[in-house]
Amino acid sequence: MDDAALRDLLRRHAGLIHKIAYAYCRDATDREDVIQEIAVQLWRSRDRYDPRFRETTWIYRIALNVAISFHRRERRHRGGEPLDEHLLVVEPVEPGDDVRLLLGCIDALAPLDKALVLLYLDGNDHGSIAEVLGISTSNVGTKLGRIKQRLRAALAAAAHPPEESHGAR
């Protein structure tokens, strides 16, 4: 792929690149750094792109690798503890906050689980997701099912918080 073709590809898929960067970086400066690093990595690997495969698969794979690596570096640098993958703790919300709650639950997922959800929500089939993440198609289905269960449980817990006992029976 020559430089002009890469520039065109970056222009056509800028939304995808920005979406991935936003999923892993809430800070605007960090997000811009990740977007730049994705562009650099795409440029460095442009000669390895195989046109027999979809451009978006190649972009997803590189962009997710860059974003996840950045997320892990930042977590180590800032001394953050990894999230417990099996517990999604969310605050109770008011009606109408469903989207914000769901996004918060997705944001609390482990980086690879978040990547899987991102690919799924973008309408990719299990085969495409497997190709991007380097896992089997059946593993995609299994992981997705487990993630959906965890998200449902977290959403249900937020919608119906346990009532405090006041000693009355």
CSV table of C-alpha atoms in Angstrom, one decimal:
chain,number,residue,atom,x,y,z
A,1,MET,CA,0.0,0.0,0.0
A,2,ASP,CA,1.5,3.3,-1.0
A,3,ASP,CA,1.4,6.5,1.1
A,4,ALA,CA,-1.6,8.0,-0.9
A,5,ALA,CA,-3.6,4.9,-0.4
A,6,LEU,CA,-2.8,4.9,3.3
A,7,ARG,CA,-3.9,8.5,3.7
A,8,ASP,CA,-7.1,7.7,1.9
A,9,LEU,CA,-7.7,4.7,4.2
A,10,LEU,CA,-7.1,6.8,7.3
A,11,ARG,CA,-9.5,9.4,6.1
A,12,ARG,CA,-12.2,6.8,5.2
A,13,HIS,CA,-11.9,5.0,8.5
A,14,ALA,CA,-11.2,7.9,10.9
A,15,GLY,CA,-14.4,7.3,12.7
A,16,LEU,CA,-13.5,3.8,13.5
A,17,ILE,CA,-10.0,4.8,14.7
A,18,HIS,CA,-11.5,7.5,16.9
A,19,LYS,CA,-14.1,5.2,18.3
A,20,ILE,CA,-11.5,2.6,19.4
A,21,ALA,CA,-9.3,5.3,20.9
A,22,TYR,CA,-12.3,6.7,22.8
A,23,ALA,CA,-13.2,3.3,24.2
A,24,TYR,CA,-9.8,3.0,25.9
A,25,CYS,CA,-8.9,6.6,26.6
A,26,ARG,CA,-11.2,9.1,28.3
A,27,ASP,CA,-8.5,11.8,28.5
A,28,ALA,CA,-8.4,13.9,25.3
A,29,THR,CA,-4.6,14.2,25.2
A,30,ASP,CA,-4.2,10.4,25.7
A,31,ARG,CA,-6.8,9.8,23.0
A,32,GLU,CA,-4.9,12.0,20.5
A,33,ASP,CA,-1.7,10.2,21.4
A,34,VAL,CA,-3.3,6.8,20.8
A,35,ILE,CA,-4.8,8.0,17.5
A,36,GLN,CA,-1.4,9.1,16.3
A,37,GLU,CA,0.2,5.9,17.4
A,38,ILE,CA,-2.5,3.9,15.5
A,39,ALA,CA,-1.7,5.9,12.4
A,40,VAL,CA,2.1,5.3,12.9
A,41,GLN,CA,1.5,1.6,13.3
A,42,LEU,CA,-0.7,1.4,10.3
A,43,TRP,CA,2.0,3.2,8.3
A,44,ARG,CA,4.7,0.9,9.5
A,45,SER,CA,2.7,-2.2,8.6
A,46,ARG,CA,1.2,-0.9,5.4
A,47,ASP,CA,3.4,-3.3,3.3
A,48,ARG,CA,2.0,-6.3,5.2
A,49,TYR,CA,-1.6,-5.5,4.4
A,50,ASP,CA,-3.1,-8.3,2.3
A,51,PRO,CA,-5.8,-6.8,0.0
A,52,ARG,CA,-7.6,-10.2,0.0
A,53,PHE,CA,-8.9,-9.4,3.5
A,54,ARG,CA,-11.1,-6.5,4.6
A,55,GLU,CA,-9.4,-3.2,5.4
A,56,THR,CA,-11.4,-2.9,8.6
A,57,THR,CA,-10.1,-6.2,9.9
A,58,TRP,CA,-6.5,-5.0,9.5
A,59,ILE,CA,-7.4,-1.6,11.0
A,60,TYR,CA,-9.2,-3.1,14.0
A,61,ARG,CA,-6.4,-5.5,14.8
A,62,ILE,CA,-3.8,-2.8,14.8
A,63,ALA,CA,-5.9,-0.1,16.5
A,64,LEU,CA,-7.0,-2.5,19.2
A,65,ASN,CA,-3.5,-3.7,19.9
A,66,VAL,CA,-2.3,-0.1,20.2
A,67,ALA,CA,-5.2,1.0,22.4
A,68,ILE,CA,-5.0,-2.0,24.7
A,69,SER,CA,-1.2,-1.7,25.0
A,70,PHE,CA,-1.6,2.0,25.9
A,71,HIS,CA,-4.4,1.1,28.4
A,72,ARG,CA,-2.1,-1.5,30.1
A,73,ARG,CA,0.9,0.9,30.2
A,74,GLU,CA,-1.2,3.6,31.7
A,75,ARG,CA,-2.7,1.3,34.3
A,76,ARG,CA,0.9,0.2,35.4
A,77,HIS,CA,2.2,3.7,35.2
A,78,ARG,CA,-0.6,5.1,37.3
A,79,GLY,CA,-0.5,2.2,39.7
A,80,GLY,CA,-4.0,1.2,39.0
A,81,GLU,CA,-5.3,-2.2,40.1
A,82,PRO,CA,-6.7,-4.4,37.4
A,83,LEU,CA,-10.5,-4.6,37.5
A,84,ASP,CA,-12.0,-7.8,38.8
A,85,GLU,CA,-13.4,-9.3,35.6
A,86,HIS,CA,-16.1,-11.2,37.3
A,87,LEU,CA,-17.6,-8.2,39.2
A,88,LEU,CA,-19.0,-5.1,37.6
A,89,VAL,CA,-19.9,-2.7,40.3
A,90,VAL,CA,-22.2,0.1,39.2
A,91,GLU,CA,-24.1,2.8,41.0
A,92,PRO,CA,-27.9,2.9,41.0
A,93,VAL,CA,-29.2,5.1,38.3
A,94,GLU,CA,-32.4,7.1,37.5
A,95,PRO,CA,-34.7,6.0,34.7
A,96,GLY,CA,-33.3,7.2,31.4
A,97,ASP,CA,-29.7,6.6,32.3
A,98,ASP,CA,-29.7,3.2,30.7
A,99,VAL,CA,-27.2,4.1,27.9
A,100,ARG,CA,-24.8,5.8,30.3
A,101,LEU,CA,-25.0,2.8,32.7
A,102,LEU,CA,-24.4,0.3,29.8
A,103,LEU,CA,-21.4,2.3,28.6
A,104,GLY,CA,-20.1,2.4,32.2
A,105,CYS,CA,-20.4,-1.4,32.5
A,106,ILE,CA,-18.7,-1.9,29.1
A,107,ASP,CA,-15.9,0.4,30.2
A,108,ALA,CA,-15.4,-1.7,33.3
A,109,LEU,CA,-14.7,-4.8,31.2
A,110,ALA,CA,-11.2,-6.2,30.8
A,111,PRO,CA,-9.5,-4.7,27.7
A,112,LEU,CA,-10.0,-7.8,25.5
A,113,ASP,CA,-13.6,-8.2,26.5
A,114,LYS,CA,-14.2,-4.6,25.7
A,115,ALA,CA,-12.6,-5.1,22.3
A,116,LEU,CA,-14.9,-8.0,21.7
A,117,VAL,CA,-18.0,-6.0,22.6
A,118,LEU,CA,-16.8,-3.1,20.5
A,119,LEU,CA,-16.5,-5.4,17.5
A,120,TYR,CA,-19.8,-7.0,18.2
A,121,LEU,CA,-21.6,-3.7,18.5
A,122,ASP,CA,-20.1,-2.6,15.2
A,123,GLY,CA,-22.0,-5.4,13.6
A,124,ASN,CA,-19.1,-7.8,13.0
A,125,ASP,CA,-20.0,-11.4,12.7
A,126,HIS,CA,-18.3,-14.0,15.0
A,127,GLY,CA,-15.8,-15.0,12.2
A,128,SER,CA,-14.6,-11.4,11.7
A,129,ILE,CA,-14.3,-10.9,15.4
A,130,ALA,CA,-12.3,-14.1,15.8
A,131,GLU,CA,-10.0,-13.0,13.0
A,132,VAL,CA,-9.3,-9.6,14.5
A,133,LEU,CA,-8.8,-10.9,18.0
A,134,GLY,CA,-6.9,-14.1,17.0
A,135,ILE,CA,-9.3,-16.5,18.8
A,136,SER,CA,-11.6,-19.2,17.5
A,137,THR,CA,-15.1,-18.5,16.3
A,138,SER,CA,-16.6,-20.7,19.0
A,139,ASN,CA,-14.5,-18.9,21.7
A,140,VAL,CA,-16.1,-15.6,20.4
A,141,GLY,CA,-19.5,-17.0,21.0
A,142,THR,CA,-18.6,-18.4,24.4
A,143,LYS,CA,-17.0,-15.1,25.6
A,144,LEU,CA,-19.8,-13.0,24.2
A,145,GLY,CA,-22.4,-15.1,26.0
A,146,ARG,CA,-20.5,-14.7,29.3
A,147,ILE,CA,-20.0,-11.0,28.8
A,148,LYS,CA,-23.7,-10.5,28.1
A,149,GLN,CA,-24.6,-12.4,31.3
A,150,ARG,CA,-22.3,-10.2,33.3
A,151,LEU,CA,-23.7,-7.1,31.7
A,152,ARG,CA,-27.3,-8.2,32.3
A,153,ALA,CA,-26.5,-8.9,36.0
A,154,ALA,CA,-24.8,-5.5,36.5
A,155,LEU,CA,-27.7,-3.7,34.8
A,156,ALA,CA,-30.2,-5.6,36.9
A,157,ALA,CA,-28.3,-4.9,40.1
A,158,ALA,CA,-28.2,-1.2,39.2
A,159,ALA,CA,-31.9,-1.1,38.3
A,160,HIS,CA,-33.0,-2.9,41.5
A,161,PRO,CA,-30.5,-2.0,44.3
A,162,PRO,CA,-30.9,-4.0,47.5
A,163,GLU,CA,-33.1,-2.2,50.0
A,164,GLU,CA,-31.6,-1.4,53.3
A,165,SER,CA,-33.1,-3.2,56.2
A,166,HIS,CA,-34.6,-1.0,58.9
A,167,GLY,CA,-35.1,-3.7,61.5
A,168,ALA,CA,-38.8,-4.1,60.7
A,169,ARG,CA,-40.1,-7.5,59.9
